[in-house]
Coordinates of C-alpha atoms (C1' of nucleotides) in Angstrom, one line a residue:
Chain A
X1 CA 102.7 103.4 130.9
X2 CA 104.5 101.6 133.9
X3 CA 105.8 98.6 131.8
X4 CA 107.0 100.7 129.1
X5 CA 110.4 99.0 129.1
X6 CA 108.8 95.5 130.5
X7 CA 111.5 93.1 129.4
X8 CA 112.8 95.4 126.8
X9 CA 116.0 94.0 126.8
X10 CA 114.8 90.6 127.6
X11 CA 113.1 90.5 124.4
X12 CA 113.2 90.4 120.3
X13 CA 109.7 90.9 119.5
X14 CA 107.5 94.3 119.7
X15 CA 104.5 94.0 122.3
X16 CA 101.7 94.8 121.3
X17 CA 99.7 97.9 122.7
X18 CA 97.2 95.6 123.6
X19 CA 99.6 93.2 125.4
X20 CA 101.2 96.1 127.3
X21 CA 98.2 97.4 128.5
X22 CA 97.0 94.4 129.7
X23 CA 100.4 93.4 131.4
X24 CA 99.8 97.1 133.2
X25 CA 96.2 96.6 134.0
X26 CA 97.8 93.7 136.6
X27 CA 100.7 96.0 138.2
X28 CA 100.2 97.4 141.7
X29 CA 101.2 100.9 142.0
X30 CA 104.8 101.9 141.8
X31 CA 106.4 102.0 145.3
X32 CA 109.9 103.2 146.2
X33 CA 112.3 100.8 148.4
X34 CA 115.2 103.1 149.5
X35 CA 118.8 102.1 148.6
X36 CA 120.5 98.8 150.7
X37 CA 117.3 97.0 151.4
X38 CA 116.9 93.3 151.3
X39 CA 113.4 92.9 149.7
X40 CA 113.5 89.1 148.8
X41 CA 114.9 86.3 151.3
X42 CA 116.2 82.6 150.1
X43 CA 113.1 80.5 151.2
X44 CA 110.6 82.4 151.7
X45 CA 107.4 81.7 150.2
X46 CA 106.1 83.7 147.3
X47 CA 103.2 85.0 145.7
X48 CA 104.4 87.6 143.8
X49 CA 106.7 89.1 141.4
X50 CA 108.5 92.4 141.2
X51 CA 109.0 94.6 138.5
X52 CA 111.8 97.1 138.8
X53 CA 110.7 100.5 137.4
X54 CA 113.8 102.7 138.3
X55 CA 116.8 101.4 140.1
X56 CA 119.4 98.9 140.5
X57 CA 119.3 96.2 142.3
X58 CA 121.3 92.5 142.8
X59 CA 120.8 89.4 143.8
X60 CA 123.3 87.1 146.2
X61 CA 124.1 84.2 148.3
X62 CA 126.7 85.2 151.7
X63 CA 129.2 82.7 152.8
X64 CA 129.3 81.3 155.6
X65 CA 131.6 83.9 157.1
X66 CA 131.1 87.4 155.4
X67 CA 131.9 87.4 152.1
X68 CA 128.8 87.9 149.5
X69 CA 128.7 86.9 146.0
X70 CA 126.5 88.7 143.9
X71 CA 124.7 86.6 140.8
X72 CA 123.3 89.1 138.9
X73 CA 122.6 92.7 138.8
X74 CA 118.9 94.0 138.3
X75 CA 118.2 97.1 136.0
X76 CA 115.5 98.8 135.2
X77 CA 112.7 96.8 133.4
X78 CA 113.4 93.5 134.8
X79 CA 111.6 91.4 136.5
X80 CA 113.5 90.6 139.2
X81 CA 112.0 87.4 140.6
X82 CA 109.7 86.4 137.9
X83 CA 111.2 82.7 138.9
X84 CA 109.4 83.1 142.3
X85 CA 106.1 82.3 139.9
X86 CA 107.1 78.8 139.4
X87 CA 109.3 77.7 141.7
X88 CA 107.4 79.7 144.6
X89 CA 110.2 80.5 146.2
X90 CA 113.9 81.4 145.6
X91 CA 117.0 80.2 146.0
X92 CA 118.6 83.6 146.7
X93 CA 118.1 86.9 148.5
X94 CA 117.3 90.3 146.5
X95 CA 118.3 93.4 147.6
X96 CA 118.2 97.1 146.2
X97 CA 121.7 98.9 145.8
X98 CA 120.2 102.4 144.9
X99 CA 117.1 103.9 145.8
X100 CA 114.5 101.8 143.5
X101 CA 110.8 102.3 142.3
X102 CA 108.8 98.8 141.9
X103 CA 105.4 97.3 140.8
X104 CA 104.3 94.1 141.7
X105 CA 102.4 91.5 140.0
X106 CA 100.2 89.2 142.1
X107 CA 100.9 85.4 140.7
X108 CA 97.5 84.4 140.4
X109 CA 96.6 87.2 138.4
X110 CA 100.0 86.2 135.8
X111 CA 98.1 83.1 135.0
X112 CA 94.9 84.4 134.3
X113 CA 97.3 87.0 131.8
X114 CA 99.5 84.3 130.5
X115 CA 96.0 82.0 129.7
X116 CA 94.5 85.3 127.5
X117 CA 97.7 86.1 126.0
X118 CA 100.2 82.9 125.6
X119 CA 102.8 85.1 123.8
X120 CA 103.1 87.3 126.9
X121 CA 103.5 83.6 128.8
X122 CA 106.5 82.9 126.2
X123 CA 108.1 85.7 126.6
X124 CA 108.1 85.5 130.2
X125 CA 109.8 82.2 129.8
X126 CA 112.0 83.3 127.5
X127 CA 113.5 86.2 129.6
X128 CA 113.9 84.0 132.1
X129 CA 116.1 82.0 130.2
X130 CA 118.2 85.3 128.9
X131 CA 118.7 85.5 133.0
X132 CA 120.3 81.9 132.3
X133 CA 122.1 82.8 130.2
X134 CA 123.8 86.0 131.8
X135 CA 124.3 83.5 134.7
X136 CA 126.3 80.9 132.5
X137 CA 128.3 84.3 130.9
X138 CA 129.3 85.2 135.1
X139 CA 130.3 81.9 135.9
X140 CA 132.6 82.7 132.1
X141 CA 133.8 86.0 133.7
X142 CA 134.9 84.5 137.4
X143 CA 136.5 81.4 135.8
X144 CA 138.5 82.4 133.3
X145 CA 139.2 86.2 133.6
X146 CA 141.5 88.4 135.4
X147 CA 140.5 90.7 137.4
X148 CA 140.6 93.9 134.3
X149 CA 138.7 91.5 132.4
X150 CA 135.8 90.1 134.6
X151 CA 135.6 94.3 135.6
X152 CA 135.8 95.3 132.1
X153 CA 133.2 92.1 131.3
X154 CA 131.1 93.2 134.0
X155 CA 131.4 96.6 132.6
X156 CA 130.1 96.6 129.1
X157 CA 127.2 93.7 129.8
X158 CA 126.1 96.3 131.9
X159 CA 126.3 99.0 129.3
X160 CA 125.2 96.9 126.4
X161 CA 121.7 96.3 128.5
X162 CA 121.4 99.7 129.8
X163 CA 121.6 101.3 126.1
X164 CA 119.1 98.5 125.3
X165 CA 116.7 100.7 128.0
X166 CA 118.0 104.3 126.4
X167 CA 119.7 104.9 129.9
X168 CA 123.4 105.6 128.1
X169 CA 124.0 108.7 127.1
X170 CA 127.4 109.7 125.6
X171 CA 128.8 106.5 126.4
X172 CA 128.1 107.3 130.1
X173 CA 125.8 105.6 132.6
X174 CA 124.8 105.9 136.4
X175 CA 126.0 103.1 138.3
X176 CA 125.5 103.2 142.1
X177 CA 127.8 100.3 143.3
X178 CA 130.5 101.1 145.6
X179 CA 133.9 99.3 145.1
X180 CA 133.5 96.6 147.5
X181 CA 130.2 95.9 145.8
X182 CA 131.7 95.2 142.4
X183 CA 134.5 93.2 144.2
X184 CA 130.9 91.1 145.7
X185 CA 130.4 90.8 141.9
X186 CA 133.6 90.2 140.3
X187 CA 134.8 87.7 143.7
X188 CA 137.4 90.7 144.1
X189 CA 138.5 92.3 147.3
X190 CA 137.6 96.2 147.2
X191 CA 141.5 97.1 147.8
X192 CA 142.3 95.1 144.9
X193 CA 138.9 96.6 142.6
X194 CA 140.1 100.2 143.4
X195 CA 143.8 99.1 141.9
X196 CA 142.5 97.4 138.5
X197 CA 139.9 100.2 138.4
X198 CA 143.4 102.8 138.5
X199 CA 144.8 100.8 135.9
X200 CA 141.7 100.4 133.6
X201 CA 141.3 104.2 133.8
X202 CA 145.7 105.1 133.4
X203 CA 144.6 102.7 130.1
X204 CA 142.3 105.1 128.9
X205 CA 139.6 102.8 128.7
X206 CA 136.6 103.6 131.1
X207 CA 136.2 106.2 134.3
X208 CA 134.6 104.9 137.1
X209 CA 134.0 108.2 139.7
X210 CA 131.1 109.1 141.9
X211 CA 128.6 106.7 140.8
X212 CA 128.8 107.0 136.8
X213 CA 130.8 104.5 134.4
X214 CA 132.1 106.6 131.5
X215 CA 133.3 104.2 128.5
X216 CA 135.8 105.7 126.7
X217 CA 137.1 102.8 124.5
X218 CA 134.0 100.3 124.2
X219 CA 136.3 98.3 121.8
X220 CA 139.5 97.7 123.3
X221 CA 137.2 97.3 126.7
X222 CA 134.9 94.7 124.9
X223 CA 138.1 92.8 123.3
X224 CA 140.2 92.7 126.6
X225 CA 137.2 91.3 128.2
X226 CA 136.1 88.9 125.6
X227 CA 132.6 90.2 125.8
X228 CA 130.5 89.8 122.8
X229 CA 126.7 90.3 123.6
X230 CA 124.8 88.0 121.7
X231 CA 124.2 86.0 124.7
X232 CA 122.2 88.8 125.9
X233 CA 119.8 87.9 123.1
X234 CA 118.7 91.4 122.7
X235 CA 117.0 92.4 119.2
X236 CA 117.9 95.6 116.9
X237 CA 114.7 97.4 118.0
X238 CA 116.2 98.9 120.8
X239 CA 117.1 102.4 121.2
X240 CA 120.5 101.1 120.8
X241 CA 122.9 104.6 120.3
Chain B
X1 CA 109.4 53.6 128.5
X2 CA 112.0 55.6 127.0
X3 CA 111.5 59.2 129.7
X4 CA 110.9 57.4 132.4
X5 CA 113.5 59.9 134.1
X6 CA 112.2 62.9 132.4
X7 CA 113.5 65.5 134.7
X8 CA 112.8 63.4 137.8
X9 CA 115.7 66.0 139.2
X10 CA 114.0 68.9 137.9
X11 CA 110.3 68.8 139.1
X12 CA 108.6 68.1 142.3
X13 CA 105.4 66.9 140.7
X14 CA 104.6 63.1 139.6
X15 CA 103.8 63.5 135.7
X16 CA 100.4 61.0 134.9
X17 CA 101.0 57.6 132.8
X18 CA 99.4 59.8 130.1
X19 CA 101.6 62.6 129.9
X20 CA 104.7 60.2 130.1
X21 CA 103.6 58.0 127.2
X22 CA 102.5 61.5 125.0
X23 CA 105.8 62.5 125.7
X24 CA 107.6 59.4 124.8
X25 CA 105.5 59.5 121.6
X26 CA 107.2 62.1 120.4
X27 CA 111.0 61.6 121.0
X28 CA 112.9 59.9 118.5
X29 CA 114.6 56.5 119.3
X30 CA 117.6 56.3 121.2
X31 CA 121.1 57.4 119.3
X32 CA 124.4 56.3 120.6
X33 CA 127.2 59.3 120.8
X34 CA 130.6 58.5 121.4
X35 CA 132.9 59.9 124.0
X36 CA 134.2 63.7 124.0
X37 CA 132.0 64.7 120.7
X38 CA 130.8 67.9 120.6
X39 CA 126.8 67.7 119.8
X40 CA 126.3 71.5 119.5
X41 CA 128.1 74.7 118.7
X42 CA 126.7 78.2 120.3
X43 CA 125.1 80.8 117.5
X44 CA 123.8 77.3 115.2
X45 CA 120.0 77.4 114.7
X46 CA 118.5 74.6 116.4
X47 CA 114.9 72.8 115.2
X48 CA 115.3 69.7 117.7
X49 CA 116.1 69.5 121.5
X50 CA 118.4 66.7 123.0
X51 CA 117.3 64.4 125.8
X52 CA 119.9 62.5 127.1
X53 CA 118.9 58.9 128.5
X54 CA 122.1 57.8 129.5
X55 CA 125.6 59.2 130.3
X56 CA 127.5 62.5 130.8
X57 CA 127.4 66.0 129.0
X58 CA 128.4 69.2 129.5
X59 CA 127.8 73.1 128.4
X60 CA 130.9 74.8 128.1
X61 CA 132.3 78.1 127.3
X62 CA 135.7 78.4 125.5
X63 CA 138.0 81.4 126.2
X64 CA 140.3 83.1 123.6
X65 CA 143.0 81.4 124.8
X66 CA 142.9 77.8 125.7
X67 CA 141.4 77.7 128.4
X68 CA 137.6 76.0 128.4
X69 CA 135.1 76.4 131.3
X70 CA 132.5 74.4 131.5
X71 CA 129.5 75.4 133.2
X72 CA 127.3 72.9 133.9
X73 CA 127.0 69.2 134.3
X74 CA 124.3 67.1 132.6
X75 CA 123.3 63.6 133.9
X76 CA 120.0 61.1 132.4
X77 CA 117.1 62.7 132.6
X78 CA 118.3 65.7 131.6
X79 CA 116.7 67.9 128.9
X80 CA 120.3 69.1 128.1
X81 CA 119.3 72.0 125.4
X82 CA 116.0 72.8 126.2
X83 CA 116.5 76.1 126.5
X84 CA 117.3 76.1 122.6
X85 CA 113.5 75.9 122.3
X86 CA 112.3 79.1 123.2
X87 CA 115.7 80.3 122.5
X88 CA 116.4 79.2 118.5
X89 CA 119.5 78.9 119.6
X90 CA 122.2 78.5 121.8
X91 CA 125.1 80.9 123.7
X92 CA 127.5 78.0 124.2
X93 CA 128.4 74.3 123.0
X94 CA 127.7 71.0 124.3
X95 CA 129.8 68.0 124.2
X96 CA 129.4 64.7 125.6
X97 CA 132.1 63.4 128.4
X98 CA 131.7 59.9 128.8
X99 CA 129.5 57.9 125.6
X100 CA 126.0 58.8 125.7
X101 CA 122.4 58.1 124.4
X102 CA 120.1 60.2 123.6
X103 CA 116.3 60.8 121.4
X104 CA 115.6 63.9 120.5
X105 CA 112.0 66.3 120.6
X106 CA 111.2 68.4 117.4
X107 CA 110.3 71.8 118.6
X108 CA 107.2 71.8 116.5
X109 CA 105.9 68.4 118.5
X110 CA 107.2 70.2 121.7
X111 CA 104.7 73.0 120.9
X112 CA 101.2 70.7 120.0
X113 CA 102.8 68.7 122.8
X114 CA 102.5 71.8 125.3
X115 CA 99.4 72.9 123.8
X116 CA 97.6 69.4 124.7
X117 CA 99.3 69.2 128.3
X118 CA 100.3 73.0 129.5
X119 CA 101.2 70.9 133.0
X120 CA 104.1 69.6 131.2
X121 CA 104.6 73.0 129.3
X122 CA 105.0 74.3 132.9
X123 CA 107.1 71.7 134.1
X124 CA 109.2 72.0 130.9
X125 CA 109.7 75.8 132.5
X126 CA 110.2 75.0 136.0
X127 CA 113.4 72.7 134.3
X128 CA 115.2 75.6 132.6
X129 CA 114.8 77.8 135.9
X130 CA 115.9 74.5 137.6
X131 CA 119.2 75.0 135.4
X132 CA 119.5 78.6 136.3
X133 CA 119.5 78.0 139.8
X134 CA 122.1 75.5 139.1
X135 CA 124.4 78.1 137.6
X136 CA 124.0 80.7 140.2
X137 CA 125.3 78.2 142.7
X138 CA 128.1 77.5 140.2
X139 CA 129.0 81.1 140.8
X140 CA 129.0 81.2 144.2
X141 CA 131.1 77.7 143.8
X142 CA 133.7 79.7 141.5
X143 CA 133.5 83.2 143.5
X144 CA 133.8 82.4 147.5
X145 CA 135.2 78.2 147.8
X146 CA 138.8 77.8 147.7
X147 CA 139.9 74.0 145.6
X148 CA 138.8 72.0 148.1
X149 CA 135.4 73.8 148.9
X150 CA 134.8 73.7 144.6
X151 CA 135.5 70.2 144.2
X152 CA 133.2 69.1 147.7
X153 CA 130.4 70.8 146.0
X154 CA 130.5 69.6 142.7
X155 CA 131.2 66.3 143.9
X156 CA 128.1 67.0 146.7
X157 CA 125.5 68.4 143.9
X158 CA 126.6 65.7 141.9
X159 CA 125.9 63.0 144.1
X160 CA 122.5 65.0 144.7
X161 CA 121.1 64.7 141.2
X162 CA 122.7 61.1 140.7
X163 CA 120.5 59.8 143.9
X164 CA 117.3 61.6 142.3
X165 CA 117.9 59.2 139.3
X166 CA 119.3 56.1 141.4
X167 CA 122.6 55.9 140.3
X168 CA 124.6 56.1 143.6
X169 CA 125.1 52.8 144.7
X170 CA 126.4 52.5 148.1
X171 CA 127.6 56.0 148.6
X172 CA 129.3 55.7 144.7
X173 CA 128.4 56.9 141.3
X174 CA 130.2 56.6 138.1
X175 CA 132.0 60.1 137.2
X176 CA 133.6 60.0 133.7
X177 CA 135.5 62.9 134.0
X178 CA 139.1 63.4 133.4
X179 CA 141.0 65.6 136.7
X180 CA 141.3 67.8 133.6
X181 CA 137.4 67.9 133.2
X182 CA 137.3 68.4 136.7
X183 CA 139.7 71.9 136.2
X184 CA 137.5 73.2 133.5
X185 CA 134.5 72.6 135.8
X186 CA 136.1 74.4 138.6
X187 CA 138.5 77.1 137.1
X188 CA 141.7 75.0 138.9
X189 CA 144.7 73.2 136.5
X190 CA 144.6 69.4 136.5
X191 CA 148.0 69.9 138.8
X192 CA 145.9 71.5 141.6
X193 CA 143.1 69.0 141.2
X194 CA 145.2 66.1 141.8
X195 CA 147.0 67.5 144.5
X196 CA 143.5 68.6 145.6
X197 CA 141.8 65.2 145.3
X198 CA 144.5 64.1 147.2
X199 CA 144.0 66.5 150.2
X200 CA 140.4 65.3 150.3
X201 CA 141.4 61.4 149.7
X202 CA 143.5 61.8 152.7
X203 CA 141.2 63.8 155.2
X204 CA 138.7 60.4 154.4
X205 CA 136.2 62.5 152.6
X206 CA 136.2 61.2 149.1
X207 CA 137.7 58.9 146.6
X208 CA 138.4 59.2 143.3
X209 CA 139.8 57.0 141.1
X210 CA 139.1 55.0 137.9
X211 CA 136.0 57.3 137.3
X212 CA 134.1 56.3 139.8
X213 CA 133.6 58.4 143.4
X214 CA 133.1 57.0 146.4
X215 CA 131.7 59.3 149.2
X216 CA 133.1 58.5 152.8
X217 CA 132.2 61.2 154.7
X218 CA 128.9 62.9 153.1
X219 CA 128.0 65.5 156.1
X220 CA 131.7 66.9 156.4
X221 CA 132.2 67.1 152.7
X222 CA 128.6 69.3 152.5
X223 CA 129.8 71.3 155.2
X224 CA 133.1 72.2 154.0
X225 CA 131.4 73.0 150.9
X226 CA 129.0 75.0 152.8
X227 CA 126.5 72.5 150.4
X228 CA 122.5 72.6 150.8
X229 CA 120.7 71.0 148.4
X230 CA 117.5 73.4 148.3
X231 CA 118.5 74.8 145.2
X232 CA 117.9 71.8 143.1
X233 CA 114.2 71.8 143.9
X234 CA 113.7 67.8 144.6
X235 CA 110.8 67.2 145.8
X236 CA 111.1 64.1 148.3
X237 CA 109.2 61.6 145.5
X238 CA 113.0 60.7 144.5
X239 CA 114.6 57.5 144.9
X240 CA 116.9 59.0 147.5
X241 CA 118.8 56.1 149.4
Chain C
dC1 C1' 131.5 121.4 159.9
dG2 C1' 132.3 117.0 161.4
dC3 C1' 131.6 112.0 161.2
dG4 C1' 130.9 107.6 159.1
dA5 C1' 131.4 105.5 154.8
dT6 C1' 134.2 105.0 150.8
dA7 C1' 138.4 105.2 148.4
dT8 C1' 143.4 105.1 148.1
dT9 C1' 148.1 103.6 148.9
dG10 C1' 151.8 100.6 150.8
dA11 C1' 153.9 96.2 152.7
dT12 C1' 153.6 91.5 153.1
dA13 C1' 151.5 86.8 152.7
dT14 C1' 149.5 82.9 150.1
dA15 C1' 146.6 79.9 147.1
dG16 C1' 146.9 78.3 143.1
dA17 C1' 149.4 78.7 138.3
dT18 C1' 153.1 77.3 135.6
dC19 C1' 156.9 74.6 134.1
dA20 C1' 159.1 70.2 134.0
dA21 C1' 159.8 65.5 134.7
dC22 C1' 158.2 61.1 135.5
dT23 C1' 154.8 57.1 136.2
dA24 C1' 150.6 54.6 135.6
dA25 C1' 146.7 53.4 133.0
dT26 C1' 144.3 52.7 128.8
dG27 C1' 143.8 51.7 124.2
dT28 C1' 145.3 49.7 119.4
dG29 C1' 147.0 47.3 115.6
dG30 C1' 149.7 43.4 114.4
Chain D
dC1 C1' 147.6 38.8 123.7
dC2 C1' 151.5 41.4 123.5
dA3 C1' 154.2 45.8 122.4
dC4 C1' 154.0 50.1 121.8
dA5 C1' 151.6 54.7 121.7
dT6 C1' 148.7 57.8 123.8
dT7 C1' 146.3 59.8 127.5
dA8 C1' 145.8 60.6 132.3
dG9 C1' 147.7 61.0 136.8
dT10 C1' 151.5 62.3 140.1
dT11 C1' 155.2 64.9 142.2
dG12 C1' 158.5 68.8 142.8
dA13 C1' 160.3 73.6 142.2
dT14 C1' 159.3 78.2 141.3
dC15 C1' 156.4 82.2 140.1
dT16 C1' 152.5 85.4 140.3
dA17 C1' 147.9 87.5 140.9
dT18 C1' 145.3 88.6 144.3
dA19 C1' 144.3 88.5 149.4
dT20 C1' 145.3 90.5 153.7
dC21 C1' 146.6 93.9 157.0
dA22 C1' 147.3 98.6 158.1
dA23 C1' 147.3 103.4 157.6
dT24 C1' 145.6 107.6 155.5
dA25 C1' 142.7 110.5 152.5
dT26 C1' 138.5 111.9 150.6
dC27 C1' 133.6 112.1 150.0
dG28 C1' 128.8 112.9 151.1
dC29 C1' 125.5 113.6 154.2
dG30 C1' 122.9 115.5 158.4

DNA sequence: CGCGATATTGATATAGATCAACTAATGTGG
DNA sequence: CCACATTAGTTGATCTATATCAATATCGCG
């Protein structure tokens, strides 16, 4: 089933079988969009959403000269621009970081699933709101962190939300971004990432190498970061290690 | 009629004479709040959301130490914890800035309300994604302007959403906020606000004093903000000047 | 194997923080 | 309505986290 993980960590309640298969009966087909490709642009009219199936991808605004800040990052069973459905357009470009695998959802064919199943409509809401809430949790991390703490922030929301989608294993994930990227994140140069990534791993903490985070002291990280994750609203029925 | 600024800054739609006065029917009447209280603490369960008629409030994040970022600004017409709705409850506080009034929605009323009108149900939606947008441009604010560029755009989205309402008079709204107030907003010390205020007093931008702002030179102080106002969604129904 | 992208390290510059007075407003009780 | 207390704003001196510039090293792919 495509939508296996639909909004798994974007949720609290079980779905269903009847409610996931209906939400699957409306996906296209899975499609692959290779690594570094803008798929959304600010403005542009929309009339459907994407789901992301495998993959990460962000979402950013550039400067006026060169610098891009990144808002969120996109894993896998999000819907990445489920707020194109009512606002019809975004505010924001989309791009993929890794190589990604998608389905879309046509908009017109969301209402007709939200009118036969209003708890699917809720919860669509409702993880819209948890991307609200992540935002609020950035603009936390960018304001009133270091740099070792808005990395080390950055860090464990993105493990907390990948365990919720059974994609930790031994306290180690896959995480594409280059350096500079998580400086577009973190509003951190990539000269300056690569020095409070060196001190974060001389701490012991976490090691970040060829495109896997390994978390090797999730409390110290979490406590220097002042991350606690029930912002991220996410229920105890995920495969949580 | 109590909502007659129901999210006129957060929809693009008129709402019918009948869905104004079924929402009017069910807010309480108007309660006074006082300066700098706090109205709600992040993790309570909620049963009741807060429109504010009159006044300044904002959401807020406390770090370990001290320092308090506040994360988003809420003017009339505001629904300012709507999200708790869906949500149950919230992932930060809100406190009033300036004295307020406010009537508040029972979440069961919201429901039957939504059930009778699901235009308003979807408007009610489009509000909390209007928010969202609102904090991703607070992160670019935070991540990629310097002072003066942070201060411009608050002061340039403020005087946005205060037009929208028709309370800038002659290029000047009412701003209640301490240069303190100002800091938390934009992750700068009072010190740097006032010497940054000043900087921008003297370039002939903006004045501020005696909380009120007075905006000389609108088009300069957008572009050095590198402001543009399409992520607050008005539609061109608003009492724009 | 070689080339472009990424990561690493060092030296220097700077925006904004911090610390420390001091002044101006605003509010309050007698 | 004044006298005093409290809060907010202003200015100066110094410090620091992070940016910037520059050079080299390493990785990953065709």
């Amino acid at each position: 089933m495509l939508t296996q993980d639909f909004l798994r960590h974007r949720r609290r309640e079980q779905l269903s079988e009847e409610e996931l298969a209906a939400l699957d009966a409306i996906m296209s087909p899975p499609v692959r969009i290779p690594k570094r490709t803008t798929i959304i642009r600010a403005g542009e009219p929309t009339d459907r959403s994407t789901f992301l199936l495998r993959g990460f991808m962000c979402r950013f605004l550039d400067a006026a000269v060169g610098h891009r800040q990144i808002l969120s990052l996109e894993t896998s069973g999000d819907f990445v621009d489920l707020h194109g459905y009512p606002m019809k357009r975004l505010d924001h470009d989309i791009a993929t970081i890794g190589d990604c695998e998608v389905a879309y959802a046509q908009h017109d064919k969301l209402t007709a699933l939200i009118e036969r199943y209003p708890r699917l409509g809720r919860m669509l809401w409702f993880s819209t709101l948890v991307d609200a809430a992540m935002h609020r949790e950035w603009i936390f991390r960018l304001g009133r962190l270091d740099a070792e703490g808005r990395i080390a922030h950055l860090i464990c929301e993105t493990f907390a939300r990948l365990c919720a989608v059974g994609q930790v294993d031994d306290d180690t994930f896959e995480w594409p971004l280059t350096q500079q990227e998580i400086g577009e994140a973190c509003s951190l140069t990539s000269v300056h990432v690569n020095r409070t990534l060196r001190t974060l791993r001389e701490a012991g903490l976490v090691e970040i190498a060829r495109q896997r985070v390994h978390v090797l002291e999730r409390a110290k990280l979490a406590r220097m970061a002042e991350f606690t994750p029930d912002y991220l609203y996410l229920g105890n029925h995920d495969r949580t290690p």
